[in-house]
Each structure stands twice: as C-alpha cells, then as structure tokens.
Amino acid sequence: MIEQTMTDQADFLAACRDLLGDTYVLTLDADMAPFLTDWRDRFTGKALAVLRPATVDEVAGALRACAQWQIPVVPQGGNTGLVLGSIPDAAGTAIVLSLARLNSIRALDPVNRTITVDAGCILQTIQEAAAAAGCLFPLSLAAEGSCTIGGNLATNAGGTAVLRYGNTRELCLGLEVVTPQGEIWSGLRGLRKDNTGYDLRDLYIGAEGTLGVITGAVMKLYPQPKACITALAAMPSPAHALRLLSLMQDHCGASLTGFELMSQYCLQLVAQQFPQLPRPFAEPHGQYVLLELSSSQSEAHAVELLEASIGAALEDELIDDAVVASSVAQSEGLWQLREHIPLAQAQAGKNIKHDISLPISRIADFIAVTDVALESAFAGCQLVCFGHLGDGNLHYNVAPPPGMTDRDFLANQDAINRIVHDQVHAFGGSISAEHGIGALKKDDLAHYKSPLELQLMRAVKQALDPQNIMNPGKIL
C-alpha cells in the first residue's frame, strides 16, 4: 500500500463528498467519535473519515474510491463486536464504512421461508419482521437490539439457539457483496441446494470484512413454535450437566432449543450486581443449566415433555433440583439471569475474556484441568464460566483475585491467555467460537493455526484483496 499524501487524502474526501453528500462524510472528531471506540471501551482508533452510504451503489462507489487512492477500509455494523474487528487502528489513514443506513427489509417470502435484508438491518428488526409474518428468525444474541445482520454474518455469530438452528452461517442462503475493487456480486438466491462450484458465500461469512463488504443477505425463516418452556436445573458439576444434555437430547430431540451452562459464581455475581432479579434456589449449587424446549404441537405437550425429562434426571441423580417457569414473566426472569452475566462482570470490574469451543464430551475435563492451572499460576483468581453447552461454546472468563487492581491484573493478560488457549488446543478446541479474531486474537491465531492453514488463508486474501485495503491488521 502506498503512503498517502495530504493531496491524495483531500482528493479522496472530495470524491466521497460528491458521491455521498457532505452530511454523510464525517471528518470532525466529535462526529466520528461514536464509530471509533469499541463496545467494551478498551481501545479508541483514529480514522481519516467515517463514510455512511445508504445504498449498495454508494458502497460500491466508496470502495472504488478507496481502491483508487489505496485507502484502508474498516467495515462496521452495530459496533458491538468483542475483538476490535470493526475499529480502525491508531494510524488515522483508514476510513470507517458504516452500514447503518442500509437498513431495509427487501423482501419476505413466507412460502420459501426466507427474508432478504440489507446488511445494516438490526437483528431485532429482522426478528420482528419475521414474527409479523407468522415466522421465526431464530438468531438471538444479547446485543440483538443494536447489532446488525451484516456484522452477525461477518463474524458468523452464534447465540443461544445454535443447538437447534445453527450459527449464522447455517441461517444464510445467499449474499450480496461489494468487492474491494467496487464491483457488486449478487448472490441473493434463496436456494437450499446450489451445487455449482465454489461456495463464495462461505468465503465472506466469518471473514470479518477482510475480503469484501456484505451489503445484503437472504436468511432462512422457520415456523413459529406453538410453545416455549423454560426451566433452570441445579447440579453439582459440569460432568453432571453433560449427562443431563445427553438425557434431554434423547428425550426431547429437536425440541431442545436452549442449553446454557452457568457456574455458581456466575449467579453469585449476578445476585450481587442485580439484586432485583429472581433467586430460584434457596441454597447454592455448583452448576446450573438453563433449558428451553420449543414445541410445534402445544404448550401442554411441551410441559409434559419437560417435566418427564426433569423427572428422569432427578431419578438418575443428574440434578439436585429444578424450577420450571409457569408464565412468560417467569421464563423471562430465568433468561435474565443468563443474559445479565456479562453485564454483572462489567460492573464488577475488568475481566480477561475467552470465547472458546470444545468437543462437547471434553468440556468437563477442560474446565477441571484449566481451573487448576489458573489457580496454581494466579492464586485467588475468579473464574466466570458460562456458555452454550449444547454446541460446545464456553465463555471462560477470568476475574482478578479480591483486592487486586484491574491494572495489575490486566498486566497478566498474555500469561492467562496462554494458559487457557494452550489447554483449548490440547483438548482439540478453538480459541474463538463466535466472537471472531479481529485485531485482538490475531497473534494467538498465528500461534495455534498450522502453517498450511495460514498459507491457504493468505492465498485467499491475496486473491480477493491484492491491495490489502479491506480491514487490514484483522485476522492475519
């Protein structure tokens, strides 16, 4: 990439203003500030400008200008990412390309069960549009009121319903992408079978904006369940939770749509920070699992199925106790316990976070071994372990020992990451399950990926983005 001169930058910005209008080319620090700091407030980058196109043609024009003047591009959706993937670096030479104004529902086909959307559509907006048509869009995340579907696709987001419906990749049938050269690839086909060569769609999903800009997508819809039943089960250990998962899958099959693990310390933290939330059990237990069943038949069928399964778990001594929600309000209260864990962590202080995936059968052993390794190296550290047990995704976070300052604790971040990620690697897992790599984990990726994998990834990057203007410094 050539060095930018002041004249180059001025010419580029003039071309962008001609394309988008002055209002949507932000260059003042105060105007750009909301786009430059990550969601967890850890890093603030600098940008030459923030561009806010409203159409696919405007995105294409902006990328043609970036290619002409060799201006780095940082695509951004709702800016809710956790690995600094949508934040520019400190050089101030890149532009942030905000997709927030591309926010239309383009089409909804209830017979084909698809919805075609702009990349800047808020996830909750898509959920509501599907529901209004009597359908279900099952992707559900804590940030669903502000994250965008383009960002969800770029990071292959997971969420709480992966057990039943899969990651965002599994929910996508087709994409529209603007290439780094400013060309528009329209692959918005609502086909469940299309075996006509390389699957370009899968290249861009999970690529974190390093290969092109996703501007539109065709997403799958599902029938609305007739009933959703929620329960919270208490048990001694993660090993018991794994046995409960097998039992529930045997008894309930595809009706089991949620299976979330939470340690006792997680709920203790939530109780401290949010005392208004329910406390379902009088006595603490080692682990908890939040269960959700969705029935295509009736609420009575779902309740009967769940109660029979919990009864079998009690009889087999897999669980110590359980609470079944008897109303929508109670169900929401139980889910709030799970959803408030990240918020409770943030209010309690700094954490060193790990978004990892493991073979489901090895999760209990991983937790046991890694807990001991961290306690040995950092006596008194607090382990905030929770996540989507049904699909093998743990949020294995480490908080400082009581009395240690955040600054002193964060000085150990590299050492703690190495302990956790070494164990993840030893147990056959991945250092990123659903958050992506971004800038935060690229050194770890280089450490754990094989040389051949990295070589192949670089070959794809070089082929599609030879100027290296798309989100440089992310992933690779």
Short mmCIF file of C-alpha atoms in Angstrom, two decimals:
data_model
loop_
_atom_site.label_atom_id
_atom_site.label_comp_id
_atom_site.label_asym_id
_atom_site.label_seq_id
_atom_site.Cartn_x
_atom_site.Cartn_y
_atom_site.Cartn_z
CA MET A 1 0.00 0.00 0.00
CA ILE A 2 1.44 3.38 -0.97
CA GLU A 3 1.89 6.18 1.55
CA GLN A 4 -0.96 8.67 1.48
CA THR A 5 -0.19 12.34 0.86
CA MET A 6 -2.33 15.22 2.07
CA THR A 7 -3.33 15.87 -1.53
CA ASP A 8 -4.37 12.23 -2.01
CA GLN A 9 -6.50 12.37 1.12
CA ALA A 10 -8.11 15.65 0.09
CA ASP A 11 -8.89 14.34 -3.39
CA PHE A 12 -10.33 11.15 -1.92
CA LEU A 13 -12.56 13.01 0.53
CA ALA A 14 -13.77 15.32 -2.22
CA ALA A 15 -14.75 12.29 -4.31
CA CYS A 16 -16.59 10.79 -1.34
CA ARG A 17 -18.50 14.01 -0.72
CA ASP A 18 -19.51 14.11 -4.37
CA LEU A 19 -20.75 10.53 -4.02
CA LEU A 20 -22.48 10.61 -0.62
CA GLY A 21 -23.06 14.29 0.15
CA ASP A 22 -21.26 16.30 2.83
CA THR A 23 -23.63 15.11 5.58
CA TYR A 24 -22.54 11.51 5.26
CA VAL A 25 -18.77 12.02 5.11
CA LEU A 26 -17.80 12.63 8.73
CA THR A 27 -14.36 14.11 9.39
CA LEU A 28 -14.75 16.07 12.65
CA ASP A 29 -13.50 14.27 15.73
CA ALA A 30 -16.78 14.76 17.61
CA ASP A 31 -18.82 13.34 14.74
CA MET A 32 -16.52 10.34 14.26
CA ALA A 33 -16.13 9.53 17.98
CA PRO A 34 -19.07 7.04 18.27
CA PHE A 35 -17.56 4.93 15.47
CA LEU A 36 -14.01 4.78 16.80
CA THR A 37 -14.27 3.17 20.24
CA ASP A 38 -15.08 -0.49 20.76
CA TRP A 39 -18.12 -1.69 22.68
CA ARG A 40 -16.11 -2.65 25.77
CA ASP A 41 -14.36 0.74 25.79
CA ARG A 42 -10.87 -0.76 25.61
CA PHE A 43 -9.50 0.92 22.51
CA THR A 44 -10.13 4.07 20.51
CA GLY A 45 -8.76 4.23 16.99
CA LYS A 46 -8.37 7.08 14.53
CA ALA A 47 -9.88 7.50 11.07
CA LEU A 48 -9.47 9.70 8.05
CA ALA A 49 -13.27 9.78 7.80
CA VAL A 50 -16.46 7.86 8.54
CA LEU A 51 -18.49 7.16 5.41
CA ARG A 52 -22.22 6.47 5.76
CA PRO A 53 -23.61 5.19 2.42
CA ALA A 54 -27.33 4.46 2.07
CA THR A 55 -27.35 2.21 -1.00
CA VAL A 56 -25.35 -0.66 -2.41
CA ASP A 57 -24.30 1.53 -5.34
CA GLU A 58 -22.93 4.08 -2.86
CA VAL A 59 -20.98 1.34 -1.07
CA ALA A 60 -19.55 0.24 -4.43
CA GLY A 61 -18.63 3.82 -5.33
CA ALA A 62 -16.93 4.32 -1.97
CA LEU A 63 -14.88 1.15 -2.42
CA ARG A 64 -13.87 2.17 -5.94
CA ALA A 65 -12.58 5.42 -4.49
CA CYS A 66 -10.76 3.56 -1.72
CA ALA A 67 -9.15 1.28 -4.30
CA GLN A 68 -8.13 4.23 -6.50
CA TRP A 69 -6.45 6.11 -3.64
CA GLN A 70 -5.48 2.94 -1.73
CA ILE A 71 -7.38 3.95 1.40
CA PRO A 72 -7.86 1.19 4.01
CA VAL A 73 -11.50 0.28 4.71
CA VAL A 74 -12.90 -0.81 8.09
CA PRO A 75 -16.50 -2.06 7.61
CA GLN A 76 -18.75 -1.51 10.62
CA GLY A 77 -22.27 -2.61 11.52
CA GLY A 78 -23.61 -2.02 15.03
CA ASN A 79 -20.09 -1.86 16.53
CA THR A 80 -20.97 -4.49 19.14
CA GLY A 81 -18.00 -6.77 18.39
CA LEU A 82 -15.69 -8.00 21.12
CA VAL A 83 -12.34 -8.46 19.31
CA LEU A 84 -11.70 -4.96 17.85
CA GLY A 85 -12.73 -6.18 14.41
CA SER A 86 -14.72 -3.07 13.43
CA ILE A 87 -12.41 -0.41 14.91
CA PRO A 88 -9.61 1.28 12.93
CA ASP A 89 -6.05 1.32 14.21
CA ALA A 90 -4.25 4.39 15.57
CA ALA A 91 -2.69 5.44 12.24
CA GLY A 92 -5.65 7.58 11.14
CA THR A 93 -5.30 6.61 7.47
CA ALA A 94 -8.35 4.30 7.21
CA ILE A 95 -12.00 5.11 6.70
CA VAL A 96 -14.78 3.51 8.70
CA LEU A 97 -17.53 2.33 6.35
CA SER A 98 -20.71 2.33 8.41
CA LEU A 99 -23.51 0.16 7.01
CA ALA A 100 -26.09 1.54 9.47
CA ARG A 101 -28.09 3.37 6.77
CA LEU A 102 -28.50 0.20 4.68
CA ASN A 103 -31.33 -0.99 6.89
CA SER A 104 -34.25 -2.12 4.72
CA ILE A 105 -36.19 -5.36 4.71
CA ARG A 106 -36.08 -6.01 0.97
CA ALA A 107 -38.43 -8.99 0.73
CA LEU A 108 -40.11 -11.68 2.83
CA ASP A 109 -41.24 -14.95 1.27
CA PRO A 110 -43.32 -16.98 3.77
CA VAL A 111 -43.68 -19.92 1.38
CA ASN A 112 -39.94 -20.21 0.68
CA ARG A 113 -39.41 -19.23 4.33
CA THR A 114 -36.79 -16.59 3.53
CA ILE A 115 -36.24 -12.94 4.32
CA THR A 116 -33.98 -10.72 2.21
CA VAL A 117 -32.41 -7.85 4.13
CA ASP A 118 -29.86 -5.07 3.94
CA ALA A 119 -26.68 -5.69 5.92
CA GLY A 120 -27.39 -2.76 8.24
CA CYS A 121 -30.69 -4.19 9.49
CA ILE A 122 -30.75 -4.50 13.27
CA LEU A 123 -31.13 -8.14 14.28
CA GLN A 124 -34.20 -7.41 16.41
CA THR A 125 -35.87 -5.69 13.44
CA ILE A 126 -35.47 -8.88 11.40
CA GLN A 127 -36.87 -10.97 14.25
CA GLU A 128 -39.90 -8.68 14.48
CA ALA A 129 -40.49 -8.66 10.71
CA ALA A 130 -40.41 -12.44 10.68
CA ALA A 131 -42.81 -12.66 13.63
CA ALA A 132 -45.24 -10.28 11.93
CA ALA A 133 -45.39 -12.74 9.03
CA GLY A 134 -46.00 -15.67 11.37
CA CYS A 135 -42.41 -16.93 11.06
CA LEU A 136 -39.37 -17.26 13.29
CA PHE A 137 -35.88 -15.90 12.66
CA PRO A 138 -34.04 -17.81 15.38
CA LEU A 139 -30.73 -15.95 15.70
CA SER A 140 -30.74 -14.44 19.19
CA LEU A 141 -27.91 -12.53 20.89
CA ALA A 142 -27.59 -10.31 23.93
CA ALA A 143 -26.84 -7.37 21.59
CA GLU A 144 -29.79 -8.06 19.26
CA GLY A 145 -31.23 -4.59 19.81
CA SER A 146 -28.14 -2.95 18.31
CA CYS A 147 -26.09 -5.49 16.35
CA THR A 148 -26.65 -5.76 12.58
CA ILE A 149 -27.09 -8.81 10.39
CA GLY A 150 -24.05 -7.83 8.32
CA GLY A 151 -21.90 -7.93 11.43
CA ASN A 152 -23.52 -11.19 12.50
CA LEU A 153 -22.59 -12.69 9.14
CA ALA A 154 -19.11 -11.21 9.10
CA THR A 155 -18.35 -12.85 12.45
CA ASN A 156 -20.55 -15.95 11.96
CA ALA A 157 -22.30 -15.13 15.24
CA GLY A 158 -23.74 -17.90 17.37
CA GLY A 159 -26.11 -17.01 20.21
CA THR A 160 -28.47 -19.03 22.33
CA ALA A 161 -30.26 -21.09 19.65
CA VAL A 162 -27.29 -22.70 17.86
CA LEU A 163 -28.14 -26.07 19.38
CA ARG A 164 -31.32 -26.22 17.29
CA TYR A 165 -30.78 -23.85 14.37
CA GLY A 166 -27.01 -23.49 13.91
CA ASN A 167 -24.71 -20.47 13.61
CA THR A 168 -25.44 -17.51 11.34
CA ARG A 169 -23.70 -19.37 8.51
CA GLU A 170 -26.35 -22.10 8.68
CA LEU A 171 -29.11 -19.49 8.57
CA CYS A 172 -27.86 -17.79 5.40
CA LEU A 173 -28.80 -18.91 1.89
CA GLY A 174 -27.36 -16.08 -0.19
CA LEU A 175 -25.27 -12.91 -0.03
CA GLU A 176 -24.73 -9.66 -1.83
CA VAL A 177 -21.12 -8.45 -1.52
CA VAL A 178 -19.16 -5.45 -2.76
CA THR A 179 -15.61 -6.46 -3.63
CA PRO A 180 -12.51 -4.41 -2.73
CA GLN A 181 -12.48 -3.23 -6.33
CA GLY A 182 -16.00 -1.81 -6.00
CA GLU A 183 -17.82 -4.49 -8.00
CA ILE A 184 -21.15 -5.87 -6.81
CA TRP A 185 -21.56 -9.64 -6.58
CA SER A 186 -25.26 -10.51 -6.29
CA GLY A 187 -25.69 -13.96 -4.86
CA LEU A 188 -29.09 -13.29 -3.29
CA ARG A 189 -30.54 -16.68 -4.18
CA GLY A 190 -32.96 -18.28 -1.76
CA LEU A 191 -31.87 -21.80 -2.65
CA ARG A 192 -31.23 -24.59 -0.21
CA LYS A 193 -29.41 -26.58 -2.89
CA ASP A 194 -26.99 -24.93 -5.30
CA ASN A 195 -24.02 -27.14 -6.14
CA THR A 196 -22.44 -25.05 -8.91
CA GLY A 197 -18.82 -24.71 -7.89
CA TYR A 198 -17.03 -22.92 -5.08
CA ASP A 199 -19.35 -21.58 -2.41
CA LEU A 200 -18.43 -17.89 -2.48
CA ARG A 201 -20.97 -17.18 0.24
CA ASP A 202 -18.98 -19.19 2.75
CA LEU A 203 -15.81 -17.24 1.97
CA TYR A 204 -17.34 -13.98 3.13
CA ILE A 205 -19.24 -15.32 6.17
CA GLY A 206 -16.86 -15.21 9.11
CA ALA A 207 -14.23 -13.21 7.18
CA GLU A 208 -14.75 -10.13 9.39
CA GLY A 209 -14.77 -7.72 6.46
CA THR A 210 -11.27 -8.66 5.30
CA LEU A 211 -12.38 -9.91 1.85
CA GLY A 212 -15.25 -7.58 0.91
CA VAL A 213 -18.30 -5.80 2.30
CA ILE A 214 -21.51 -7.74 2.83
CA THR A 215 -24.40 -5.47 1.82
CA GLY A 216 -27.37 -7.85 1.71
CA ALA A 217 -28.41 -11.38 2.63
CA VAL A 218 -31.12 -13.99 2.17
CA MET A 219 -31.79 -15.60 5.55
CA LYS A 220 -33.81 -18.68 6.47
CA LEU A 221 -37.07 -18.47 8.37
CA TYR A 222 -38.76 -21.20 10.41
CA PRO A 223 -42.28 -21.89 11.71
CA GLN A 224 -43.11 -20.12 14.92
CA PRO A 225 -43.20 -22.65 17.78
CA LYS A 226 -46.57 -23.03 19.43
CA ALA A 227 -44.96 -23.06 22.86
CA CYS A 228 -41.62 -22.37 24.56
CA ILE A 229 -41.00 -23.72 28.03
CA THR A 230 -38.04 -22.71 30.20
CA ALA A 231 -36.52 -24.39 33.23
CA LEU A 232 -33.48 -23.92 35.45
CA ALA A 233 -31.79 -27.06 36.79
CA ALA A 234 -29.18 -27.21 39.54
CA MET A 235 -26.45 -29.85 39.72
CA PRO A 236 -23.06 -30.49 41.33
CA SER A 237 -20.67 -30.29 38.36
CA PRO A 238 -20.16 -29.74 34.61
CA ALA A 239 -19.91 -33.53 34.23
CA HIS A 240 -23.47 -33.82 35.53
CA ALA A 241 -24.52 -31.10 33.06
CA LEU A 242 -23.11 -33.11 30.14
CA ARG A 243 -25.00 -36.19 31.23
CA LEU A 244 -28.15 -34.07 31.52
CA LEU A 245 -27.58 -32.79 27.96
CA SER A 246 -27.48 -36.35 26.64
CA LEU A 247 -30.64 -37.24 28.54
CA MET A 248 -32.51 -34.18 27.30
CA GLN A 249 -31.48 -34.82 23.70
CA ASP A 250 -32.59 -38.44 23.97
CA HIS A 251 -35.96 -37.45 25.46
CA CYS A 252 -36.67 -34.24 23.54
CA GLY A 253 -34.79 -34.43 20.23
CA ALA A 254 -35.02 -31.24 18.16
CA SER A 255 -37.45 -29.70 20.68
CA LEU A 256 -34.43 -28.86 22.86
CA THR A 257 -33.53 -25.37 21.63
CA GLY A 258 -31.51 -23.98 24.54
CA PHE A 259 -28.99 -25.48 26.95
CA GLU A 260 -26.95 -22.85 28.79
CA LEU A 261 -24.37 -23.67 31.47
CA MET A 262 -23.72 -21.24 34.35
CA SER A 263 -21.41 -21.74 37.30
CA GLN A 264 -22.39 -20.92 40.85
CA TYR A 265 -20.01 -17.95 40.81
CA CYS A 266 -21.81 -16.54 37.75
CA LEU A 267 -25.15 -16.40 39.52
CA GLN A 268 -23.48 -15.09 42.67
CA LEU A 269 -22.07 -12.24 40.60
CA VAL A 270 -25.50 -11.51 39.06
CA ALA A 271 -27.12 -11.52 42.52
CA GLN A 272 -24.55 -9.02 43.79
CA GLN A 273 -24.91 -6.61 40.88
CA PHE A 274 -28.63 -7.08 40.13
CA PRO A 275 -30.37 -7.96 43.41
CA GLN A 276 -33.79 -7.31 41.84
CA LEU A 277 -33.52 -10.42 39.65
CA PRO A 278 -35.03 -13.73 40.85
CA ARG A 279 -33.16 -16.22 43.02
CA PRO A 280 -34.78 -19.54 42.12
CA PHE A 281 -32.98 -21.69 44.72
CA ALA A 282 -32.58 -21.12 48.44
CA GLU A 283 -29.21 -22.90 48.57
CA PRO A 284 -26.27 -22.54 46.16
CA HIS A 285 -25.30 -25.36 43.82
CA GLY A 286 -22.10 -26.00 41.89
CA GLN A 287 -23.57 -25.54 38.40
CA TYR A 288 -26.81 -24.54 36.73
CA VAL A 289 -28.31 -25.25 33.34
CA LEU A 290 -30.95 -23.08 31.69
CA LEU A 291 -33.11 -25.28 29.45
CA GLU A 292 -35.57 -24.26 26.76
CA LEU A 293 -37.95 -26.51 24.84
CA SER A 294 -39.87 -25.37 21.79
CA SER A 295 -42.91 -27.39 20.72
CA SER A 296 -44.64 -27.43 17.35
CA GLN A 297 -47.65 -29.10 18.98
CA SER A 298 -48.96 -27.42 22.14
CA GLU A 299 -47.91 -25.90 25.44
CA ALA A 300 -49.32 -28.92 27.28
CA HIS A 301 -47.14 -31.22 25.18
CA ALA A 302 -44.04 -29.13 25.89
CA VAL A 303 -44.72 -29.03 29.63
CA GLU A 304 -45.34 -32.77 29.75
CA LEU A 305 -42.14 -33.47 27.83
CA LEU A 306 -40.02 -31.18 30.00
CA GLU A 307 -41.44 -32.41 33.29
CA ALA A 308 -40.95 -36.05 32.28
CA SER A 309 -37.34 -35.32 31.30
CA ILE A 310 -36.60 -33.48 34.54
CA GLY A 311 -38.21 -36.30 36.49
CA ALA A 312 -35.89 -38.79 34.78
CA ALA A 313 -32.89 -36.56 35.55
CA LEU A 314 -33.85 -36.39 39.23
CA GLU A 315 -34.35 -40.14 39.36
CA ASP A 316 -30.91 -40.71 37.79
CA GLU A 317 -29.39 -38.19 40.25
CA LEU A 318 -28.12 -35.98 37.44
CA ILE A 319 -29.63 -32.88 39.03
CA ASP A 320 -30.31 -31.75 42.59
CA ASP A 321 -33.30 -29.50 41.91
CA ALA A 322 -35.16 -27.73 39.12
CA VAL A 323 -37.58 -24.86 38.60
CA VAL A 324 -39.96 -24.81 35.61
CA ALA A 325 -41.30 -21.42 34.53
CA SER A 326 -45.08 -21.31 34.68
CA SER A 327 -45.51 -17.99 32.86
CA VAL A 328 -43.86 -15.83 30.26
CA ALA A 329 -42.70 -13.47 33.02
CA GLN A 330 -41.03 -16.31 34.93
CA SER A 331 -39.38 -17.55 31.75
CA GLU A 332 -38.03 -14.07 31.03
CA GLY A 333 -36.77 -13.85 34.61
CA LEU A 334 -34.78 -17.06 34.22
CA TRP A 335 -33.29 -15.90 30.92
CA GLN A 336 -32.35 -12.59 32.53
CA LEU A 337 -30.11 -14.48 34.95
CA ARG A 338 -28.14 -15.82 31.99
CA GLU A 339 -28.18 -12.60 29.97
CA HIS A 340 -27.03 -10.45 32.90
CA ILE A 341 -23.82 -12.39 33.47
CA PRO A 342 -21.75 -10.24 31.04
CA LEU A 343 -23.33 -7.08 32.48
CA ALA A 344 -22.55 -8.20 36.03
CA GLN A 345 -18.95 -8.88 35.04
CA ALA A 346 -18.62 -5.42 33.52
CA GLN A 347 -19.99 -3.73 36.64
CA ALA A 348 -17.79 -5.79 38.96
CA GLY A 349 -14.58 -4.82 37.15
CA LYS A 350 -12.23 -5.89 34.39
CA ASN A 351 -12.17 -9.45 33.07
CA ILE A 352 -9.91 -11.37 30.75
CA LYS A 353 -12.40 -12.97 28.38
CA HIS A 354 -12.16 -16.16 26.34
CA ASP A 355 -14.71 -17.25 23.75
CA ILE A 356 -13.77 -20.86 23.12
CA SER A 357 -15.26 -24.00 21.67
CA LEU A 358 -14.50 -27.61 22.56
CA PRO A 359 -15.75 -31.07 21.70
CA ILE A 360 -18.81 -31.27 23.93
CA SER A 361 -17.68 -34.53 25.52
CA ARG A 362 -14.43 -32.90 26.73
CA ILE A 363 -15.83 -29.75 28.31
CA ALA A 364 -15.96 -31.02 31.91
CA ASP A 365 -12.36 -32.25 31.75
CA PHE A 366 -11.21 -28.97 30.22
CA ILE A 367 -12.85 -26.95 33.00
CA ALA A 368 -11.34 -29.15 35.72
CA VAL A 369 -7.81 -29.03 34.31
CA THR A 370 -7.82 -25.33 33.36
CA ASP A 371 -9.34 -24.20 36.67
CA VAL A 372 -6.46 -25.90 38.50
CA ALA A 373 -3.83 -24.48 36.13
CA LEU A 374 -5.07 -20.92 36.58
CA GLU A 375 -5.43 -21.21 40.35
CA SER A 376 -1.89 -22.54 40.54
CA ALA A 377 -0.48 -19.67 38.47
CA PHE A 378 -2.73 -16.87 39.80
CA ALA A 379 -3.95 -17.79 43.27
CA GLY A 380 -7.38 -16.42 44.11
CA CYS A 381 -8.45 -15.56 40.56
CA GLN A 382 -12.20 -15.78 39.98
CA LEU A 383 -13.45 -17.97 37.12
CA VAL A 384 -16.62 -16.80 35.37
CA CYS A 385 -17.52 -19.84 33.28
CA PHE A 386 -20.78 -19.93 31.34
CA GLY A 387 -21.99 -20.52 27.82
CA HIS A 388 -23.78 -22.54 25.20
CA LEU A 389 -23.03 -26.06 26.44
CA GLY A 390 -25.24 -27.65 23.80
CA ASP A 391 -22.94 -26.53 20.99
CA GLY A 392 -19.64 -26.68 22.88
CA ASN A 393 -19.13 -22.91 23.27
CA LEU A 394 -17.85 -21.63 26.62
CA HIS A 395 -17.26 -18.08 27.74
CA TYR A 396 -14.40 -18.87 30.08
CA ASN A 397 -13.57 -15.56 31.71
CA VAL A 398 -11.07 -14.77 34.44
CA ALA A 399 -11.56 -12.02 37.03
CA PRO A 400 -8.90 -10.73 39.45
CA PRO A 401 -8.43 -12.04 42.99
CA PRO A 402 -10.14 -9.88 45.63
CA GLY A 403 -8.09 -6.78 46.35
CA MET A 404 -6.01 -6.80 43.15
CA THR A 405 -6.30 -3.70 40.98
CA ASP A 406 -7.52 -4.02 37.42
CA ARG A 407 -4.22 -2.61 36.16
CA ASP A 408 -2.12 -5.20 38.00
CA PHE A 409 -4.44 -7.98 36.90
CA LEU A 410 -4.50 -6.99 33.22
CA ALA A 411 -0.69 -7.00 33.21
CA ASN A 412 -1.07 -10.80 33.35
CA GLN A 413 -3.36 -11.00 30.33
CA ASP A 414 -0.88 -12.62 27.96
CA ALA A 415 0.10 -15.26 30.51
CA ILE A 416 -3.53 -16.06 31.35
CA ASN A 417 -4.48 -16.24 27.68
CA ARG A 418 -1.63 -18.65 27.02
CA ILE A 419 -2.71 -20.98 29.84
CA VAL A 420 -6.33 -21.04 28.65
CA HIS A 421 -5.57 -21.28 24.94
CA ASP A 422 -2.90 -23.95 25.43
CA GLN A 423 -5.50 -26.08 27.20
CA VAL A 424 -8.07 -25.35 24.49
CA HIS A 425 -5.57 -26.53 21.89
CA ALA A 426 -4.68 -29.62 23.93
CA PHE A 427 -8.36 -30.58 24.18
CA GLY A 428 -8.93 -30.19 20.43
CA GLY A 429 -10.83 -26.91 20.63
CA SER A 430 -10.83 -23.45 19.04
CA ILE A 431 -9.73 -20.14 20.56
CA SER A 432 -12.73 -18.37 19.00
CA ALA A 433 -16.21 -19.84 18.89
CA GLU A 434 -18.42 -16.90 17.93
CA HIS A 435 -16.63 -13.59 18.58
CA GLY A 436 -14.11 -13.83 15.74
CA ILE A 437 -10.41 -12.95 15.64
CA GLY A 438 -10.30 -9.25 14.79
CA ALA A 439 -7.17 -7.44 15.97
CA LEU A 440 -7.35 -8.85 19.48
CA LYS A 441 -6.62 -12.51 18.72
CA LYS A 442 -4.57 -12.42 15.53
CA ASP A 443 -1.31 -13.24 17.33
CA ASP A 444 -2.99 -16.18 19.04
CA LEU A 445 -4.35 -17.37 15.70
CA ALA A 446 -0.84 -17.32 14.24
CA HIS A 447 0.36 -19.38 17.21
CA TYR A 448 -2.28 -22.12 17.05
CA LYS A 449 -3.14 -22.40 13.34
CA SER A 450 -0.96 -24.70 11.28
CA PRO A 451 1.41 -23.07 8.74
CA LEU A 452 -0.56 -24.64 5.90
CA GLU A 453 -3.88 -23.23 7.16
CA LEU A 454 -2.35 -19.76 7.42
CA GLN A 455 -0.81 -20.10 3.96
CA LEU A 456 -4.17 -21.01 2.43
CA MET A 457 -5.92 -18.14 4.23
CA ARG A 458 -3.31 -15.68 2.98
CA ALA A 459 -3.72 -17.01 -0.56
CA VAL A 460 -7.46 -16.29 -0.41
CA LYS A 461 -6.82 -12.82 1.00
CA GLN A 462 -4.24 -12.04 -1.71
CA ALA A 463 -6.55 -13.27 -4.48
CA LEU A 464 -9.58 -11.24 -3.41
CA ASP A 465 -7.90 -8.18 -1.88
CA PRO A 466 -4.48 -7.80 -3.52
CA GLN A 467 -4.15 -4.17 -2.35
CA ASN A 468 -4.83 -5.25 1.26
CA ILE A 469 -7.26 -2.40 1.82
CA MET A 470 -10.03 -4.46 3.44
CA ASN A 471 -9.81 -4.29 7.25
CA PRO A 472 -6.02 -4.62 7.31
CA GLY A 473 -4.49 -5.88 10.53
CA LYS A 474 -7.51 -8.07 11.32
CA ILE A 475 -7.32 -11.89 11.42
CA LEU A 476 -3.99 -12.09 9.53
#
